[in-house]
Coordinates of C-alpha atoms and ligand atoms in Angstrom, one line a residue:
X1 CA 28.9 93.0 -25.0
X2 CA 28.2 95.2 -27.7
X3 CA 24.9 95.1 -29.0
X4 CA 24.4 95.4 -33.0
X5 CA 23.6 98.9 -34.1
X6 CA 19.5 99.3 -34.4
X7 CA 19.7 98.4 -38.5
X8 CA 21.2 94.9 -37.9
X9 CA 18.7 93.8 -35.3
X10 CA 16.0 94.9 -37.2
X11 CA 17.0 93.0 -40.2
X12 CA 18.0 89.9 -37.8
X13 CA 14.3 90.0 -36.6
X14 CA 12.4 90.2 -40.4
X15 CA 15.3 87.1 -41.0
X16 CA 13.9 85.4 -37.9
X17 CA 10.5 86.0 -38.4
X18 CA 10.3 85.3 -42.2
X19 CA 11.2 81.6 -40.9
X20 CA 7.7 81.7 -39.6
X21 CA 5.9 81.5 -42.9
X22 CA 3.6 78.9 -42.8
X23 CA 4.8 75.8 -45.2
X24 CA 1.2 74.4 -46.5
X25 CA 2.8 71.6 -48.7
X26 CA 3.9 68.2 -48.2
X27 CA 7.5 66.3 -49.8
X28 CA 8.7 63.4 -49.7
X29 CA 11.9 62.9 -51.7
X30 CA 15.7 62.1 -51.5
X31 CA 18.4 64.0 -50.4
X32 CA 21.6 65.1 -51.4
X33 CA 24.5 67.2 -49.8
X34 CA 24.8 70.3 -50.7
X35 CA 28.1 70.0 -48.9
X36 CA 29.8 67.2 -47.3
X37 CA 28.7 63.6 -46.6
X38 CA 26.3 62.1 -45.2
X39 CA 28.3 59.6 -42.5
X40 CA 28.0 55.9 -43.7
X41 CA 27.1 55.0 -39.9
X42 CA 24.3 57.2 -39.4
X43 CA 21.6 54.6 -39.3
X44 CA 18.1 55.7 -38.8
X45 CA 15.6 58.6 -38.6
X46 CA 15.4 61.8 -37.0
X47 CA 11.6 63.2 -36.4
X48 CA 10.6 66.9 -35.4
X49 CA 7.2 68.4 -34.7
X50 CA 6.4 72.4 -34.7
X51 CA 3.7 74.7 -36.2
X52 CA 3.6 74.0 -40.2
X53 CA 1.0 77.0 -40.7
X54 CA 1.5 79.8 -39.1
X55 CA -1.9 81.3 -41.2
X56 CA -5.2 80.0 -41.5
X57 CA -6.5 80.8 -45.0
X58 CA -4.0 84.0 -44.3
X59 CA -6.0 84.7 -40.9
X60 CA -2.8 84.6 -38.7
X61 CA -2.1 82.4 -35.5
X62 CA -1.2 85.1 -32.7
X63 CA 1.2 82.4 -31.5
X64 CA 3.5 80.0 -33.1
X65 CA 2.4 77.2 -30.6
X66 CA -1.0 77.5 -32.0
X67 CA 0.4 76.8 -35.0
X68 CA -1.1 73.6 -37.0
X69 CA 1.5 70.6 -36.3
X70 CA 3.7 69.0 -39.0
X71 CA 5.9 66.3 -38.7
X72 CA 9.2 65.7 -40.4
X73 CA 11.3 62.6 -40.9
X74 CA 14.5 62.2 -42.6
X75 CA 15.9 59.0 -42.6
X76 CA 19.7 58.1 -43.1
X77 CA 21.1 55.0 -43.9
X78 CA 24.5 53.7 -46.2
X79 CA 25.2 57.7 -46.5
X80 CA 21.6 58.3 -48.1
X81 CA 18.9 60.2 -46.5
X82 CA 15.0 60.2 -47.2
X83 CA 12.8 63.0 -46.5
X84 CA 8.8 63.1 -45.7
X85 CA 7.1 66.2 -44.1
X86 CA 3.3 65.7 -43.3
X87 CA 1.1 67.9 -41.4
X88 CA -1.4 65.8 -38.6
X89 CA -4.8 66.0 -39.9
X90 CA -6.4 66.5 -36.3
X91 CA -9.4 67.6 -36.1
X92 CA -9.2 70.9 -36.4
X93 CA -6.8 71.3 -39.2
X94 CA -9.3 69.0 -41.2
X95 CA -12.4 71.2 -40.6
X96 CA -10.0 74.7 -40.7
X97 CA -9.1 73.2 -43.8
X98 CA -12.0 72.2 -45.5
X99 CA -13.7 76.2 -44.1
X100 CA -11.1 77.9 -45.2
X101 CA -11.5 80.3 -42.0
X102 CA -10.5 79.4 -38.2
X103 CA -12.8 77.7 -36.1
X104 CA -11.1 77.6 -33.0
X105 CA -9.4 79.9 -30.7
X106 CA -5.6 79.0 -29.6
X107 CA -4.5 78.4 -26.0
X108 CA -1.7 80.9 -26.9
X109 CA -3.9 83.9 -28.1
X110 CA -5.3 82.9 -31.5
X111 CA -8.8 84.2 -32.0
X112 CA -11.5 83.2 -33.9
X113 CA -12.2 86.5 -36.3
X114 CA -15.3 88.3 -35.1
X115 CA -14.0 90.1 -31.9
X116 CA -15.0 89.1 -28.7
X117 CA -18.5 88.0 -28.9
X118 CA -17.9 85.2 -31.4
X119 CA -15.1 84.3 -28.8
X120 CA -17.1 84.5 -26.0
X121 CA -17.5 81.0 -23.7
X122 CA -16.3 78.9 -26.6
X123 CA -14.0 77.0 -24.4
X124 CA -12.8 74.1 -26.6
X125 CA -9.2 73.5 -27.3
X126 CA -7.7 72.8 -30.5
X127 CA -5.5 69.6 -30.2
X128 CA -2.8 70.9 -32.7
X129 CA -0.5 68.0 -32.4
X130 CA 2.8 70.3 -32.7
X131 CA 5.1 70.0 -29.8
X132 CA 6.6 66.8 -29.1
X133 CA 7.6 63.3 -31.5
X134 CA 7.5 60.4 -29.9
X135 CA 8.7 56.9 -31.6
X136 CA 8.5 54.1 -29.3
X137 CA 7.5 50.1 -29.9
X138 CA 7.1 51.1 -33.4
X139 CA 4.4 53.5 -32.4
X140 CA 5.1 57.1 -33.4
X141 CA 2.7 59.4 -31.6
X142 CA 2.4 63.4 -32.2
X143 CA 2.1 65.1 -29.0
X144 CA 0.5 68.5 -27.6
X145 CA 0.7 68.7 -23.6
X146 CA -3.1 69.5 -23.3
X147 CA -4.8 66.4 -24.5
X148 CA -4.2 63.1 -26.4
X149 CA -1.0 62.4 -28.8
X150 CA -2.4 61.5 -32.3
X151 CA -1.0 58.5 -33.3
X152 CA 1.1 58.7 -37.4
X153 CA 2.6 55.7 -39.2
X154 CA 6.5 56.0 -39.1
X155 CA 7.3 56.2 -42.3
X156 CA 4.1 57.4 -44.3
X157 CA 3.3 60.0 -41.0
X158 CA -0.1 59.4 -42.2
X159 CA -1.7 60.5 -39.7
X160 CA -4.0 57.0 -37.9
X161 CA -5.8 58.9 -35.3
X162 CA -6.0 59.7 -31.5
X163 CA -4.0 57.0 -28.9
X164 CA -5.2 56.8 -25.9
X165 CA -2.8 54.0 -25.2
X166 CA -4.8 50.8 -25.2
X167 CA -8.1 52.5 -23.0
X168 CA -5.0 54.3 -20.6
X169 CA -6.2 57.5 -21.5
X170 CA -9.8 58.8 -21.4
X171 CA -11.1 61.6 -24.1
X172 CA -9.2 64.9 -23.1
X173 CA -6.8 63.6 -20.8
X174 CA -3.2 65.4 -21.2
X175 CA -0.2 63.3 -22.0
X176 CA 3.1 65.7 -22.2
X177 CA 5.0 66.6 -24.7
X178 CA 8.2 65.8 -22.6
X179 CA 8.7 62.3 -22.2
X180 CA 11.9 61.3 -20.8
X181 CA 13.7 58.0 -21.5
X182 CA 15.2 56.3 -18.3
X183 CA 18.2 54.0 -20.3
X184 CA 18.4 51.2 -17.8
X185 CA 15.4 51.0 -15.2
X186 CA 15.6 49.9 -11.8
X187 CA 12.6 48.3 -11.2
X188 CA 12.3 46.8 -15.0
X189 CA 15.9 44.9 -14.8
X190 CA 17.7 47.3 -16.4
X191 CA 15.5 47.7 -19.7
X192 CA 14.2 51.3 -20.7
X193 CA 12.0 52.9 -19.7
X194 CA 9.6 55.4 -21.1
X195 CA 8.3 57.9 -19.0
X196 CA 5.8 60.9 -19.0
X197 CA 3.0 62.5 -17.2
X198 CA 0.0 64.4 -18.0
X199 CA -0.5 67.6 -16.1
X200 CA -5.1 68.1 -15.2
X201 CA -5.3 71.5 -14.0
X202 CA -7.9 73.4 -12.1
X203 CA -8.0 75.2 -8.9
X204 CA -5.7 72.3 -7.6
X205 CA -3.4 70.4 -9.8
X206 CA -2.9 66.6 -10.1
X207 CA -0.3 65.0 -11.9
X208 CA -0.6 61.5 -13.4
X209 CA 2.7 59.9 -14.2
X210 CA 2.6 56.9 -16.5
X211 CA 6.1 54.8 -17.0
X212 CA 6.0 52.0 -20.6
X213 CA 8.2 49.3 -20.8
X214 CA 9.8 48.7 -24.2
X215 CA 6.4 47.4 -25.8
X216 CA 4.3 50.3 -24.8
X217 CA 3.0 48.5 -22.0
X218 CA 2.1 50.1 -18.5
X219 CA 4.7 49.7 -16.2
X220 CA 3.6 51.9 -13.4
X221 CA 1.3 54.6 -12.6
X222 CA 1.3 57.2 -9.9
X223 CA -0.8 59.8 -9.2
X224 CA -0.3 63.3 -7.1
X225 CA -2.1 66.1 -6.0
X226 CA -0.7 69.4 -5.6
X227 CA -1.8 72.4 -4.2
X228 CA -2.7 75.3 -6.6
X229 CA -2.7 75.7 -10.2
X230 CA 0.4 74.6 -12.1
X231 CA 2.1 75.4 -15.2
X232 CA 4.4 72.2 -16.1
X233 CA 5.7 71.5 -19.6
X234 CA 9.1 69.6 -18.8
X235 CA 9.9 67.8 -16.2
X236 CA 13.7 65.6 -15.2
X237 CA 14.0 62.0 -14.1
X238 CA 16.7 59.8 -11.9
X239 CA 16.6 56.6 -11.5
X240 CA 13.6 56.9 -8.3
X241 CA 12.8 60.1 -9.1
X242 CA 10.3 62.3 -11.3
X243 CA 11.1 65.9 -10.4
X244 CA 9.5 69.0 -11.2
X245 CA 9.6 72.7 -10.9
X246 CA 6.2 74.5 -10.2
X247 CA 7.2 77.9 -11.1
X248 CA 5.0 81.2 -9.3
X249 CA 2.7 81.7 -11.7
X250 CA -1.0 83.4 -11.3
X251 CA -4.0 82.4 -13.7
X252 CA -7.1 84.6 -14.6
X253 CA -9.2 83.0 -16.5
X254 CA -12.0 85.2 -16.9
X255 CA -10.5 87.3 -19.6
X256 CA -10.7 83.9 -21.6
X257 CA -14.1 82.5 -20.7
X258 CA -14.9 86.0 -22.1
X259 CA -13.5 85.6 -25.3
X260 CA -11.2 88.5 -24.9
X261 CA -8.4 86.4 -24.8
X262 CA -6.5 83.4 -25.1
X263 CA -6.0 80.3 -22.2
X264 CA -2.9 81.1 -21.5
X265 CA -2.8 84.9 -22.0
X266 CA -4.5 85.0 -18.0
X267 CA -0.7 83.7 -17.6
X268 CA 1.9 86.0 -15.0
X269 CA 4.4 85.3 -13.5
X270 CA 4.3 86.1 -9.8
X271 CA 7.8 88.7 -9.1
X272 CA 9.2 88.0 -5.4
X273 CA 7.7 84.7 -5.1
X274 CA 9.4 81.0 -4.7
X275 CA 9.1 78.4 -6.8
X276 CA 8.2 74.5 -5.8
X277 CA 10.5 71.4 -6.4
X278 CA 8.3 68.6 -6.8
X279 CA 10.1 65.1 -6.2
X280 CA 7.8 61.9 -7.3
X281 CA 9.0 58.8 -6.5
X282 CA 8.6 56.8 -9.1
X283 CA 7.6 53.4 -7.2
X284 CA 5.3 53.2 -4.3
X285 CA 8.1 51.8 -2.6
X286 CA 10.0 55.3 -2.3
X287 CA 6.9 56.5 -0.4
X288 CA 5.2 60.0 -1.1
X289 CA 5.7 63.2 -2.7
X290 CA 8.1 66.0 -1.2
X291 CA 8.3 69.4 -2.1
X292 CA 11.1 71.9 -1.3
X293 CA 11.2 75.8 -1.7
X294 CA 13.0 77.0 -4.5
X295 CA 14.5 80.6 -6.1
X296 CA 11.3 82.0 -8.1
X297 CA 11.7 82.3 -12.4
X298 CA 10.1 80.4 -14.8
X299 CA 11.3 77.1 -16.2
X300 CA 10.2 75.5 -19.9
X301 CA 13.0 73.0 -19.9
X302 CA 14.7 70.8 -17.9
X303 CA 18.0 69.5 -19.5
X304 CA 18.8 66.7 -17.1
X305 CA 18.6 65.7 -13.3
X306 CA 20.7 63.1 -11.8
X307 CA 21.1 61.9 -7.9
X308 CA 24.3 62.4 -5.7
X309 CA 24.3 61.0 -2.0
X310 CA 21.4 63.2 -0.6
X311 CA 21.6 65.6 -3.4
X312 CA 19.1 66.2 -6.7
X313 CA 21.1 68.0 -9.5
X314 CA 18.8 69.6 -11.3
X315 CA 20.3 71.1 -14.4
X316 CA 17.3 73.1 -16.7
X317 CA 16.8 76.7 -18.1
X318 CA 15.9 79.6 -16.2
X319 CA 14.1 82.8 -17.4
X320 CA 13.4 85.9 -14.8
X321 CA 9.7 85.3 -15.1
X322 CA 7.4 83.8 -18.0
X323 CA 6.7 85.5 -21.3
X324 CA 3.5 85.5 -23.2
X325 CA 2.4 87.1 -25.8
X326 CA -0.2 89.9 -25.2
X327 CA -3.4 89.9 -27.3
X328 CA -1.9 93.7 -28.8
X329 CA 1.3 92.3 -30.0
X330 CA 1.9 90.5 -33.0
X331 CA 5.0 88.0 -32.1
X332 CA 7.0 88.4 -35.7
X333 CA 7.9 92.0 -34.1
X334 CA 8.9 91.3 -30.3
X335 CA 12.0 93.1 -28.9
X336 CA 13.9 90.1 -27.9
X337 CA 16.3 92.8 -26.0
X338 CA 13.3 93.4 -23.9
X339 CA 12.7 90.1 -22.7
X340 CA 14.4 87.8 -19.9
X341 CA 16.6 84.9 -22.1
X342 CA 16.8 81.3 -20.9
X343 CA 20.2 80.4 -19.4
X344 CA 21.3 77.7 -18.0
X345 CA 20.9 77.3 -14.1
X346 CA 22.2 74.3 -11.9
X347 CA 20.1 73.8 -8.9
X348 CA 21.5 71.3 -6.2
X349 CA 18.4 70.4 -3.7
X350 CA 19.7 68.4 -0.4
X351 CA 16.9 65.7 0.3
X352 CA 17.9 65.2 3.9
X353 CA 18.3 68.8 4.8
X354 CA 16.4 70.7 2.4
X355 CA 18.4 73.0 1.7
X356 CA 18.2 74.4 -2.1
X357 CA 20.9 76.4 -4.2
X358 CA 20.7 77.6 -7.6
X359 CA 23.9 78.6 -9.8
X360 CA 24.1 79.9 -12.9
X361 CA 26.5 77.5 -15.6
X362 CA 26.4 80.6 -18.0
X363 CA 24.6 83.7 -18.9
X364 CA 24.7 82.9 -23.0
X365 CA 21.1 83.2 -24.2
X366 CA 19.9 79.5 -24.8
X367 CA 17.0 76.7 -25.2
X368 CA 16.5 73.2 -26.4
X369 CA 19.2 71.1 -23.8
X370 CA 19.6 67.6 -24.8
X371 CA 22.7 65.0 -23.5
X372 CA 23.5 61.7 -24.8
X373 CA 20.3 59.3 -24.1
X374 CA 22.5 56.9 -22.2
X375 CA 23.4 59.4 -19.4
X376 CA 19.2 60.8 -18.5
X377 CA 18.9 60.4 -15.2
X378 CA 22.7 59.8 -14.5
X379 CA 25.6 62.0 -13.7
X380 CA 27.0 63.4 -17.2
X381 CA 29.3 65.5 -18.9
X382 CA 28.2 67.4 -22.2
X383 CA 25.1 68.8 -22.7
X384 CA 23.8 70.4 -26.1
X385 CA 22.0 73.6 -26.7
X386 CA 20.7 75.7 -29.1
X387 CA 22.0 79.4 -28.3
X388 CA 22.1 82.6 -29.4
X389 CA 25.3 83.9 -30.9
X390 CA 25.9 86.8 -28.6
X391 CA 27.6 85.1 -25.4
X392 CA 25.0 87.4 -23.4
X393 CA 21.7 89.1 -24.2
X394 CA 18.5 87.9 -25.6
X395 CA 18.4 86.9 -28.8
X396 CA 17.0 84.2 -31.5
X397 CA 18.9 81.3 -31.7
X398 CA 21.2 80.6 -34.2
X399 CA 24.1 78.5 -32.8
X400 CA 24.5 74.6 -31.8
X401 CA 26.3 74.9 -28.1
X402 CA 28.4 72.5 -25.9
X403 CA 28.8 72.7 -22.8
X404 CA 31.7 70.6 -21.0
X405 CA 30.0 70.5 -17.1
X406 CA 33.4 68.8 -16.1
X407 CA 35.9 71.1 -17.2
X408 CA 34.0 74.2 -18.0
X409 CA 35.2 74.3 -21.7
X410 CA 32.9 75.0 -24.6
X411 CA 32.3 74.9 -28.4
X412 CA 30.4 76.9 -29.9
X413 CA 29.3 76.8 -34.3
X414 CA 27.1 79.1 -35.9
X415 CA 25.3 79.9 -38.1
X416 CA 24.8 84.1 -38.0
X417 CA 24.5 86.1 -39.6
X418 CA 21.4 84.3 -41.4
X419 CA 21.0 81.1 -39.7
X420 CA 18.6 79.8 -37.5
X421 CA 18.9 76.5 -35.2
X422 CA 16.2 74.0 -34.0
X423 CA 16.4 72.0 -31.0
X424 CA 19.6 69.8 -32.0
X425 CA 19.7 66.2 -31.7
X426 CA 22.6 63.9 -29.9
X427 CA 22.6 60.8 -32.0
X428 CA 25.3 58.1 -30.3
X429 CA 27.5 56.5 -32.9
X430 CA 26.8 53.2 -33.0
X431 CA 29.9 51.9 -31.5
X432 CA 29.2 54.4 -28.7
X433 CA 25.8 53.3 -28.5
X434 CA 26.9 49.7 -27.9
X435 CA 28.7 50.4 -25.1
X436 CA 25.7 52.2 -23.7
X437 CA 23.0 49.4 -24.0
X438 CA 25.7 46.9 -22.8
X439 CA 25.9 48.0 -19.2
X440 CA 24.2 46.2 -16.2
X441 CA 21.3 48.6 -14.7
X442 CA 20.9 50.4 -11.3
X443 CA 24.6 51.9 -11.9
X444 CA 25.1 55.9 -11.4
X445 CA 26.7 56.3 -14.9
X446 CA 26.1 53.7 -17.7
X447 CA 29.0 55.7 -19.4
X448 CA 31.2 56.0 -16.4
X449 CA 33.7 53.0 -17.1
X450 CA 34.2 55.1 -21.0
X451 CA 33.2 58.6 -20.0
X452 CA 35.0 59.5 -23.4
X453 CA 32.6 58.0 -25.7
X454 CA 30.1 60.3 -24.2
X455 CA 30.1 62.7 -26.8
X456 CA 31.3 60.4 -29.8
X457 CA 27.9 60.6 -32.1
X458 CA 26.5 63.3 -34.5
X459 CA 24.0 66.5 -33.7
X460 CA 21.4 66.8 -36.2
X461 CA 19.2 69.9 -36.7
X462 CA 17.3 72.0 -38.8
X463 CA 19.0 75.1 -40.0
X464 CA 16.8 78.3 -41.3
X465 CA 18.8 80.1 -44.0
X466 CA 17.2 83.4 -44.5
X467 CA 19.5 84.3 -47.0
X468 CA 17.7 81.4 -49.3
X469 CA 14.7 81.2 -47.3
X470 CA 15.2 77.7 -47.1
X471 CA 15.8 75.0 -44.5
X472 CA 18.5 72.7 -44.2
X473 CA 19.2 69.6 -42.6
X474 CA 23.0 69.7 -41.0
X475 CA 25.0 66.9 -38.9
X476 CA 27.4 68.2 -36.9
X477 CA 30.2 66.0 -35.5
X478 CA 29.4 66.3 -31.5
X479 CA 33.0 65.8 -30.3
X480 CA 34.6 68.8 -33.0
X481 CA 31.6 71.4 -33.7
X482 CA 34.4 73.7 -34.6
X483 CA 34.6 71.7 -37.8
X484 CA 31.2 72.6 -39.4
X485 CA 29.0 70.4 -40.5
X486 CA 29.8 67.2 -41.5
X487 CA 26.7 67.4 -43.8
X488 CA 24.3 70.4 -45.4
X489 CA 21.2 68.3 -46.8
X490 CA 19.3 71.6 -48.5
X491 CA 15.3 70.9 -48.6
X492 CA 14.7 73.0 -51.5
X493 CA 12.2 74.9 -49.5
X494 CA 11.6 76.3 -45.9
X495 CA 10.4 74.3 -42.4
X496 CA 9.2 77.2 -39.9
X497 CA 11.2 77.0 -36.9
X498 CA 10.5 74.0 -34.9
X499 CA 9.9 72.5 -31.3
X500 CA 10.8 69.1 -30.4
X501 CA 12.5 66.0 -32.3
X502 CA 13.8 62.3 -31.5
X503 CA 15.5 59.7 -32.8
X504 CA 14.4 56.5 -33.9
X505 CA 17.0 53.7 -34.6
X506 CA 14.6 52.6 -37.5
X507 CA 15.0 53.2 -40.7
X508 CA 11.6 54.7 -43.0
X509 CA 12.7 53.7 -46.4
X510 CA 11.0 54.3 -49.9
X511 CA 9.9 50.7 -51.1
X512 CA 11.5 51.7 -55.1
Ligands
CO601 CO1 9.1 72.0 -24.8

């Protein structure tokens, strides 16, 4: 490929990073398309977390994940949509608030101002609540991997506090930020299942993994020991199985007990070294944990996993090693063309034999996978992406992607020259959706008997215009992204780039 003469990159990266201004104020309001409509079947709400300030009192974060977490809803229904964005008043944010200077340093590098000294063997964390949304039960919980999820109300996102998930939790424990959603669970008679796990680490590692039925109630809960620190953010399901990749990484963590920098600044990858597949059975009845050597790299995300005779498919995104940010560089001016991109990988691990093989899908620059929620776990066909516009090369990303892991074909929309994408977000048309929840459980492929609905729904993201400084809503029709968007829903002002999102089927409606 040909790489853009030095001018354009440079103004691609003050587009990319101006999209991490901090947005200090809250909306709530209708919404009307700036182009298109709004489909009259899109019934319900999409969520996203991310860092909402990327200052405090105009001290800057070092890292966008330290960033100050705020949620936004927009709700659709009858070809209207609603829109609410509302930081979570943790802890910290209320007392960095009300100081008007940081008080805490960030896992990701953020200091307290002072230099060292002041940072020295302060060790707390700062629950900043930005990473994951999770609605379930009615419950809508903010999460951050290291500690609790703070519970909002779904439609104010007031926020109502910690959840520690009726006493499940004690004070600190870590509850992911990557939940997965089994569609039709085997031991639970075919209902859904939420699961997620909460990584405790010290010089060994043990994950707790926690399944919910469709109250919120505990359905199970295993716990594991592995050997060695771990760094696990993601991790893929099957219908037994919780699997995850323990990537070679070292921590030092003197550097931060002495306040020179942040937690995860003592992260490095290890070059040269394997990696660990972890399989977890998810019942007791599956016996214990197995682990399998694997290609070395660095995984944030897992896209989906499903089971083939003695096979794991594990499909996720692979970078050459993991990336931090060092305490001397500010992140708004990184040389993506330095660093490794994501790309999808396909890793097939034989259970009987052993043996492990990893293959690259393709080498486009990408992030954020999501699939239609009927097929987690299952075999499956189309997989969504955000993606950089290049087809290879490191880059921001700025284009919605489908893959077709069937034929090999792809579409691709987007939204360069001045665009930016969030994470996008399959949502099943409801007629699609039907035939999901309709099928009896414990079979491979809940789709497999109308493998050509699998992609009939809507992708929803956030789109960064730099051009306007100003973030959009757009819904993309998932079975013709060639199209465009079906529907541009303008904000009238900026979201910084995001992390995760969901979906909830219900509907947060203004009263009037
Ligand atoms: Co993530």
């Amino acid at each position: 490929m040909t790489l853009p003469e030095v001018g354009a990159r440079s103004t691609l990266l003050a587009d990319w990073a101006r999209g991490y201004e901090s947005q200090p104020n809250e909306y709530a309001c209708w919404l009307e398309p700036s182009a298109g409509h709004i489909p009259a079947e899109l019934h319900g709400t999409l969520y996203r977390n991310g860092p909402g300030l990327l200052d405090i009192a105009g001290y800057p974060v070092h890292h966008p994940f330290d960033g100050d977490g705020m949620v936004v809803a927009v709700s659709f229904r009858d070809g209207r949509a609603y829109y609410r964005n509302r930081f979570v008043r943790t802890a910290g944010y209320l007392a960095e608030q009300q100081a008007g200077r940081p008080l805490f340093r960030g896992v990701f590098g953020t200091q307290r101002p002072g230099g060292w000294f002041t940072n020295l063997l302060d060790l707390r964390l700062k629950n900043v609540a930005n990473t994951g949304i999770l609605p379930w039960a009615g419950r809508l919980l903010a999460l951050w991997e290291a500690a609790e999820p703070h519970r909002l109300d779904p439609f104010s996102l007031e926020t109502l506090g910690l959840d520690r998930l009726d006493g499940l939790l004690r004070p600190g424990d870590a509850f992911a930020a990557h939940y997965h959603i089994d569609p039709a669970c085997h031991w639970d008679g075919g209902a859904p299942a939420l699961v997620n796990f909460g990584v405790n680490v010290g010089r060994n590692t043990r994950i707790d993994l926690y399944e919910f039925d469709p109250a919120f109630r505990l359905a199970r809960q295993r716990a594991f020991q592995i050997d060695g620190f771990a760094f696990l953010h993601d991790m893929a399901i099957t219908p037994h199985y919780a699997i995850f990749i323990q990537n070679p990484v070292r921590y030092e963590a003197l550097p931060y007990a002495l306040g020179l920098q942040g937690a995860a600044q003592g992260l490095a990858s290890v070059p040269g070294r394997s990696s660990t597949i972890i399989v977890l059975p998810r019942h007791t009845a599956l016996g214990e944990p197995r682990t399998f050597r694997a290609p070395g790299g660095f995984v944030w995300h897992h896209a989906n996993a499903f089971e083939a005779g003695d096979d794991l498919v594990i499909d996720s995104v692979w970078y050459d090693a993991y990336v931090g940010i060092d305490p001397a560089t500010d992140f708004r001016r990184i040389d993506f063309a330095a660093l490794p991109p994501g790309r999808l990988a396909r890793t097939t691990l034989n259970l009987r034999t052993g043996a492990v093989e990893r293959r690259q899908v393709d080498p486009r620059c990408c992030e954020f996978p999501v699939l239609h929620p009927a097929q987690v776990g299952r075999p499956y066909r189309y997989l969504y992406l955000a993606a950089a516009d290049a087809p290879t090369g490191n880059a921001p990303l700025q284009a919605i992607w489908k893959l077709d892991l069937h034929t090999g074909n792809q579409q691709l929309w987007s939204a360069a020259p001045r665009g930016f994408v969030s994470e996008p977000i399959f949502v099943p048309h409801p007629k699609s959706a039907a035939v999901a929840g309709a099928v009896s459980p414990d079979v491979g492929d809940p789709l497999a008997n109308s493998s050509a609905l699998e992609d009939d729904g809507w992708l929803l993201a956030l789109l960064y215009d730099a051009a306007r400084h100003e973030t959009e809503v757009v819904i993309l029709d998932a079975q013709d992204l060639a199209r465009g968007p079906l529907a541009r829903l303008g904000l009238g002002h900026h979201i910084p780039h995001g992390l995760h999102g969901a979906f909830s089927s219900r509907v947060s409606w203004p009263s009037t």
